[in-house]
Amino acid sequence: MNNKTYTIFISLVVALGGFLLGFDSAVISGATPFYRGTFGLDSGSMLIGFSVSSLILGAIGGNIIAGRLADRFGRRNILKLTAVLFAVSAIITAFSFNIVIFLFARILGGLGVGMAILVAPMYIAEIAPKKMRGRLVTFNQLNIVLGISIAYFSNYFFQQIIADPDMKWRVMLGVEAIPAIVYLILLFMVPRSPRWLMQRGKNEEALTVLAKINGEDKSHVVFNEIEASLHEEINKDKAKWSDVFSKKMKTVLIIGFGIAFFQQITGINAIFYYAPMIFEMAGGGTDAAFLQAAILGVTNVVMTVVAILLIDKFGRKPL
């Protein structure tokens, strides 16, 4: 395996965390109409809403602790932890016999989501050569939308072949354990981040990893660049919270918050989380509603691919 192929391989493996993240976020949409009957939840009740959004609650916690854990234990180890969380969450959710256990399992999965969304792109950015970095980091985003799309198709498939409503949602949610276990196994083939290794003084191991990615000749050049970057990071002044709200950051802050705000205010997340229920209430049958949700997932994937193809050609701001 040459350097380029090896780098693409490990980036694809790590980006599977994005796939699980997307799958975990969207798969609940197909399960909700069925588990509400199992647990005796009224349509539109607060518990229905919390059972869906509990994943986000866990993700907030995972996002807060992910950076520190990744610095302390290494990016690869935290990615392994996310794989375990995804697998355990899927299994417990599938075998839940009351709503409390169900919510606990969903929050557990949310911790994995919060960690994966931060650590996977961080690892890819640290491992990838400069020329390939932008493209390889987009693997993670592409895998997120692929995970969302596959979750809809998976839900549609199990909706078609399983007759028992109680079994439908258990299989829909439990099947995620399979890719999560595969992800965990594949992560043992992934090296530790060279940047993290150098932060820990493991320079020889870092050079070995860099040689596999960049080749023997260039590995020392990249090693020196990382060393200079770490030295600069240690010696530069610490940023203050007040800097975020300074005059020079005003425009950046408005654009950053604006994009995030308007993306959410469209209500697209509500569609993603409740797609089959919404389409069914709009007048379609159950099968048609699940199929329409799958079409929504495909649209999401197609536009992500369009963005990846255009981002380097036209730039971030025009898009």
Short mmCIF file of C-alpha atoms in Angstrom, two decimals:
data_model
loop_
_atom_site.label_atom_id
_atom_site.label_comp_id
_atom_site.label_asym_id
_atom_site.label_seq_id
_atom_site.Cartn_x
_atom_site.Cartn_y
_atom_site.Cartn_z
CA MET A 1 0.00 0.00 0.00
CA ASN A 2 1.58 3.33 -1.08
CA ASN A 3 1.57 6.49 1.07
CA LYS A 4 -1.46 8.10 -0.61
CA THR A 5 -3.58 4.94 -0.51
CA TYR A 6 -2.65 4.35 3.13
CA THR A 7 -3.64 7.92 4.08
CA ILE A 8 -6.97 7.66 2.25
CA PHE A 9 -7.64 4.28 3.90
CA ILE A 10 -7.11 5.49 7.48
CA SER A 11 -9.12 8.68 6.77
CA LEU A 12 -12.02 6.59 5.47
CA VAL A 13 -11.84 4.34 8.54
CA VAL A 14 -11.92 7.31 10.92
CA ALA A 15 -14.70 8.97 8.89
CA LEU A 16 -16.90 5.93 9.66
CA GLY A 17 -17.43 7.72 12.98
CA GLY A 18 -19.27 10.37 10.95
CA PHE A 19 -21.40 7.65 9.35
CA LEU A 20 -22.43 6.31 12.79
CA LEU A 21 -23.09 9.85 13.97
CA GLY A 22 -25.45 10.50 11.04
CA PHE A 23 -27.11 7.09 11.33
CA ASP A 24 -27.70 7.50 15.08
CA SER A 25 -29.20 10.96 14.56
CA ALA A 26 -31.68 9.95 11.85
CA VAL A 27 -32.62 6.34 12.67
CA ILE A 28 -34.87 7.49 15.54
CA SER A 29 -37.25 9.08 13.01
CA GLY A 30 -38.47 5.69 11.79
CA ALA A 31 -38.59 4.08 15.23
CA THR A 32 -40.65 6.79 16.98
CA PRO A 33 -44.09 5.84 15.53
CA PHE A 34 -43.63 2.29 16.89
CA TYR A 35 -41.92 2.61 20.29
CA ARG A 36 -44.46 5.18 21.43
CA GLY A 37 -46.99 2.31 21.33
CA THR A 38 -44.68 -0.04 23.24
CA PHE A 39 -44.10 2.51 26.02
CA GLY A 40 -47.66 3.91 25.95
CA LEU A 41 -46.62 7.46 25.04
CA ASP A 42 -49.22 9.90 23.78
CA SER A 43 -48.59 11.43 20.36
CA GLY A 44 -47.06 14.89 20.86
CA SER A 45 -46.18 14.22 24.53
CA MET A 46 -43.07 15.74 26.10
CA LEU A 47 -41.57 12.27 26.52
CA ILE A 48 -41.80 11.66 22.77
CA GLY A 49 -39.90 14.90 22.18
CA PHE A 50 -37.33 14.11 24.85
CA SER A 51 -36.81 10.56 23.58
CA VAL A 52 -35.75 12.07 20.25
CA SER A 53 -33.79 15.06 21.56
CA SER A 54 -32.06 13.13 24.39
CA LEU A 55 -29.37 12.23 21.84
CA ILE A 56 -28.57 15.96 21.50
CA LEU A 57 -28.39 16.30 25.29
CA GLY A 58 -25.74 13.58 25.38
CA ALA A 59 -23.98 15.14 22.37
CA ILE A 60 -23.59 18.46 24.23
CA GLY A 61 -21.85 16.63 27.08
CA GLY A 62 -19.70 14.62 24.68
CA ASN A 63 -18.68 17.76 22.81
CA ILE A 64 -17.66 19.54 26.02
CA ILE A 65 -15.38 16.74 27.27
CA ALA A 66 -14.07 15.42 23.91
CA GLY A 67 -11.23 17.92 23.45
CA ARG A 68 -9.67 17.37 26.86
CA LEU A 69 -10.06 13.60 26.68
CA ALA A 70 -8.51 13.54 23.19
CA ASP A 71 -5.52 15.56 24.45
CA ARG A 72 -5.06 13.33 27.46
CA PHE A 73 -5.71 9.84 26.06
CA GLY A 74 -5.14 10.37 22.34
CA ARG A 75 -7.47 10.80 19.38
CA ARG A 76 -7.53 7.11 18.45
CA ASN A 77 -8.50 5.96 21.95
CA ILE A 78 -11.40 8.42 22.08
CA LEU A 79 -12.58 7.25 18.66
CA LYS A 80 -12.53 3.69 20.01
CA LEU A 81 -14.60 4.91 22.96
CA THR A 82 -17.16 6.46 20.58
CA ALA A 83 -17.44 3.12 18.73
CA VAL A 84 -18.12 1.35 22.04
CA LEU A 85 -20.70 3.99 23.03
CA PHE A 86 -22.51 3.65 19.69
CA ALA A 87 -22.58 -0.16 19.94
CA VAL A 88 -23.66 -0.30 23.61
CA SER A 89 -26.29 2.41 23.06
CA ALA A 90 -27.78 0.52 20.08
CA ILE A 91 -27.93 -2.78 21.97
CA ILE A 92 -29.43 -1.33 25.18
CA THR A 93 -31.96 0.72 23.18
CA ALA A 94 -33.07 -2.34 21.22
CA PHE A 95 -33.67 -4.34 24.42
CA SER A 96 -35.22 -1.51 26.48
CA PHE A 97 -38.31 -2.55 28.42
CA ASN A 98 -39.16 0.92 29.76
CA ILE A 99 -38.72 4.52 28.67
CA VAL A 100 -36.14 5.35 31.38
CA ILE A 101 -33.66 2.73 30.10
CA PHE A 102 -34.44 3.84 26.54
CA LEU A 103 -33.59 7.48 27.39
CA PHE A 104 -30.40 6.44 29.21
CA ALA A 105 -29.25 4.49 26.14
CA ARG A 106 -30.01 7.40 23.80
CA ILE A 107 -28.04 9.84 25.98
CA LEU A 108 -25.16 7.33 25.99
CA GLY A 109 -25.25 7.29 22.19
CA GLY A 110 -25.35 11.09 22.26
CA LEU A 111 -22.05 11.15 24.16
CA GLY A 112 -20.57 9.19 21.25
CA VAL A 113 -22.08 11.64 18.76
CA GLY A 114 -20.62 14.65 20.61
CA MET A 115 -17.16 13.11 20.76
CA ALA A 116 -17.14 11.79 17.18
CA ILE A 117 -18.22 15.10 15.64
CA LEU A 118 -15.17 16.78 17.18
CA VAL A 119 -12.45 14.11 17.30
CA ALA A 120 -12.87 12.43 13.88
CA PRO A 121 -12.20 15.59 11.78
CA MET A 122 -9.47 16.61 14.26
CA TYR A 123 -7.66 13.30 13.71
CA ILE A 124 -8.02 13.44 9.91
CA ALA A 125 -6.70 17.03 9.84
CA GLU A 126 -3.68 16.01 11.93
CA ILE A 127 -2.87 12.90 9.89
CA ALA A 128 -3.43 14.23 6.36
CA PRO A 129 -0.73 15.84 4.19
CA LYS A 130 -1.39 19.53 3.38
CA LYS A 131 -2.38 18.89 -0.27
CA MET A 132 -4.97 16.28 0.71
CA ARG A 133 -6.19 17.76 3.98
CA GLY A 134 -9.26 19.65 2.72
CA ARG A 135 -10.56 16.74 0.67
CA LEU A 136 -9.94 14.14 3.39
CA VAL A 137 -11.65 16.20 6.11
CA THR A 138 -14.76 16.38 3.88
CA PHE A 139 -14.91 12.56 4.09
CA ASN A 140 -16.30 12.98 7.59
CA GLN A 141 -19.11 15.33 6.52
CA LEU A 142 -19.94 13.12 3.54
CA ASN A 143 -20.15 10.12 5.86
CA ILE A 144 -22.50 11.99 8.20
CA VAL A 145 -25.04 12.62 5.43
CA LEU A 146 -24.52 9.08 4.10
CA GLY A 147 -25.30 7.79 7.60
CA ILE A 148 -28.50 9.87 7.67
CA SER A 149 -29.53 8.59 4.23
CA ILE A 150 -28.73 4.93 5.01
CA ALA A 151 -30.73 5.22 8.26
CA TYR A 152 -33.81 6.23 6.26
CA PHE A 153 -33.35 3.36 3.78
CA SER A 154 -32.73 0.95 6.67
CA ASN A 155 -35.94 2.11 8.37
CA TYR A 156 -37.88 1.71 5.12
CA PHE A 157 -36.48 -1.80 4.64
CA PHE A 158 -37.39 -3.01 8.15
CA GLN A 159 -40.77 -1.28 7.95
CA GLN A 160 -41.45 -3.46 4.88
CA ILE A 161 -40.21 -6.84 6.11
CA ILE A 162 -41.14 -6.87 9.83
CA ALA A 163 -44.81 -7.18 10.74
CA ASP A 164 -44.65 -6.82 14.56
CA PRO A 165 -44.64 -3.07 15.47
CA ASP A 166 -42.72 -3.77 18.70
CA MET A 167 -40.01 -5.63 16.78
CA LYS A 168 -39.78 -2.97 14.03
CA TRP A 169 -38.31 -0.23 16.23
CA ARG A 170 -36.02 -2.60 18.14
CA VAL A 171 -34.39 -3.85 14.93
CA MET A 172 -34.26 -0.35 13.42
CA LEU A 173 -32.29 0.96 16.41
CA GLY A 174 -30.33 -2.21 17.23
CA VAL A 175 -28.85 -2.75 13.77
CA GLU A 176 -26.45 0.17 14.37
CA ALA A 177 -24.41 -2.10 16.66
CA ILE A 178 -23.07 -3.95 13.57
CA PRO A 179 -21.29 -0.99 11.88
CA ALA A 180 -20.21 0.27 15.32
CA ILE A 181 -18.41 -3.03 16.09
CA VAL A 182 -16.85 -3.05 12.59
CA TYR A 183 -15.67 0.53 13.23
CA LEU A 184 -14.08 -0.49 16.55
CA ILE A 185 -12.20 -3.38 14.90
CA LEU A 186 -10.96 -1.21 12.01
CA LEU A 187 -9.68 1.46 14.44
CA PHE A 188 -7.03 -1.01 15.67
CA MET A 189 -5.49 -0.69 12.19
CA VAL A 190 -5.25 3.11 12.51
CA PRO A 191 -2.04 4.72 13.86
CA ARG A 192 -1.98 7.29 16.64
CA SER A 193 -1.95 10.95 15.61
CA PRO A 194 1.66 12.10 15.00
CA ARG A 195 0.88 15.51 16.48
CA TRP A 196 -0.44 13.94 19.68
CA LEU A 197 2.56 11.58 19.84
CA MET A 198 4.93 14.56 19.60
CA GLN A 199 3.00 16.36 22.35
CA ARG A 200 3.69 13.29 24.51
CA GLY A 201 7.38 13.15 23.56
CA LYS A 202 6.99 9.98 21.46
CA ASN A 203 8.99 11.41 18.56
CA GLU A 204 10.24 8.10 17.12
CA GLU A 205 6.71 6.70 16.81
CA ALA A 206 5.53 10.01 15.33
CA LEU A 207 8.28 9.82 12.67
CA THR A 208 7.29 6.25 11.81
CA VAL A 209 3.67 7.31 11.26
CA LEU A 210 4.71 10.37 9.21
CA ALA A 211 6.94 8.16 7.02
CA LYS A 212 3.99 5.88 6.24
CA ILE A 213 1.89 8.89 5.24
CA ASN A 214 4.41 11.21 3.57
CA GLY A 215 7.29 8.91 2.66
CA GLU A 216 10.75 8.75 4.29
CA ASP A 217 12.15 11.87 2.57
CA LYS A 218 9.31 14.23 3.44
CA SER A 219 8.57 12.84 6.91
CA HIS A 220 11.38 14.86 8.55
CA VAL A 221 10.15 18.09 6.90
CA VAL A 222 6.62 17.52 8.20
CA PHE A 223 8.02 16.53 11.61
CA ASN A 224 9.87 19.86 11.83
CA GLU A 225 6.73 21.77 10.78
CA ILE A 226 4.67 20.11 13.53
CA GLU A 227 7.45 20.72 16.05
CA ALA A 228 7.55 24.44 15.13
CA SER A 229 3.75 24.64 15.35
CA LEU A 230 3.73 23.03 18.81
CA HIS A 231 6.51 25.34 19.99
CA GLU A 232 4.55 28.38 18.77
CA GLU A 233 1.40 27.09 20.45
CA ILE A 234 3.18 26.76 23.80
CA ASN A 235 4.77 30.22 23.66
CA LYS A 236 1.96 32.37 22.28
CA ASP A 237 -0.34 34.34 24.58
CA LYS A 238 -3.49 32.62 25.72
CA ALA A 239 -6.67 33.94 24.07
CA LYS A 240 -9.28 35.56 26.32
CA TRP A 241 -13.06 35.28 26.08
CA SER A 242 -13.22 39.06 25.60
CA ASP A 243 -11.27 38.62 22.32
CA VAL A 244 -14.24 36.76 20.84
CA PHE A 245 -16.43 39.85 21.21
CA SER A 246 -13.78 42.38 20.13
CA LYS A 247 -14.39 44.79 17.23
CA LYS A 248 -12.12 42.90 14.81
CA MET A 249 -14.06 39.66 15.43
CA LYS A 250 -17.51 41.27 15.09
CA THR A 251 -18.11 40.39 11.41
CA VAL A 252 -16.78 36.84 11.76
CA LEU A 253 -18.95 36.30 14.85
CA ILE A 254 -22.09 37.58 13.10
CA ILE A 255 -21.47 35.37 10.04
CA GLY A 256 -20.66 32.30 12.17
CA PHE A 257 -23.70 32.66 14.43
CA GLY A 258 -25.89 33.75 11.51
CA ILE A 259 -25.19 30.66 9.40
CA ALA A 260 -25.72 28.34 12.39
CA PHE A 261 -28.92 30.16 13.43
CA PHE A 262 -30.57 30.34 10.01
CA GLN A 263 -29.68 26.72 9.21
CA GLN A 264 -31.53 25.63 12.36
CA ILE A 265 -34.44 28.09 12.10
CA THR A 266 -35.47 26.55 8.76
CA GLY A 267 -36.75 23.62 10.85
CA ILE A 268 -34.79 21.04 8.85
CA ASN A 269 -33.72 19.16 11.99
CA ALA A 270 -37.35 18.65 12.96
CA ILE A 271 -37.92 17.15 9.50
CA PHE A 272 -34.88 14.87 9.87
CA TYR A 273 -35.94 13.65 13.32
CA TYR A 274 -39.65 13.16 12.57
CA ALA A 275 -39.69 12.70 8.76
CA PRO A 276 -41.93 9.58 8.49
CA MET A 277 -44.43 10.94 11.04
CA ILE A 278 -44.55 14.34 9.30
CA PHE A 279 -45.00 12.85 5.81
CA GLU A 280 -47.69 10.49 7.11
CA MET A 281 -49.57 13.35 8.80
CA ALA A 282 -49.31 15.29 5.52
CA GLY A 283 -51.51 12.64 3.92
CA GLY A 284 -49.25 9.81 2.75
CA GLY A 285 -49.49 6.19 3.84
CA THR A 286 -46.92 4.65 6.20
CA ASP A 287 -44.86 3.01 3.42
CA ALA A 288 -44.94 6.19 1.31
CA ALA A 289 -43.88 8.27 4.33
CA PHE A 290 -40.81 6.08 4.93
CA LEU A 291 -39.91 6.21 1.22
CA GLN A 292 -40.25 10.01 1.17
CA ALA A 293 -37.90 10.21 4.16
CA ALA A 294 -35.36 8.16 2.19
CA ILE A 295 -35.64 10.61 -0.73
CA LEU A 296 -34.93 13.44 1.72
CA GLY A 297 -31.74 11.63 2.78
CA VAL A 298 -30.62 11.18 -0.84
CA THR A 299 -31.15 14.91 -1.50
CA ASN A 300 -28.96 15.67 1.51
CA VAL A 301 -26.16 13.44 0.18
CA VAL A 302 -26.35 14.85 -3.38
CA MET A 303 -26.06 18.47 -2.20
CA THR A 304 -23.15 17.58 0.09
CA VAL A 305 -21.31 16.06 -2.88
CA VAL A 306 -22.06 19.22 -4.92
CA ALA A 307 -20.60 21.35 -2.11
CA ILE A 308 -17.45 19.18 -1.89
CA LEU A 309 -16.91 19.48 -5.66
CA LEU A 310 -17.46 23.26 -5.71
CA ILE A 311 -15.85 24.42 -2.45
CA ASP A 312 -12.26 24.55 -3.77
CA LYS A 313 -13.35 25.92 -7.16
CA PHE A 314 -15.53 28.83 -5.98
CA GLY A 315 -14.44 29.25 -2.34
CA ARG A 316 -16.30 29.19 0.97
CA LYS A 317 -17.86 32.67 0.92
CA PRO A 318 -19.67 32.45 -2.46
CA LEU A 319 -21.21 29.10 -1.52
#
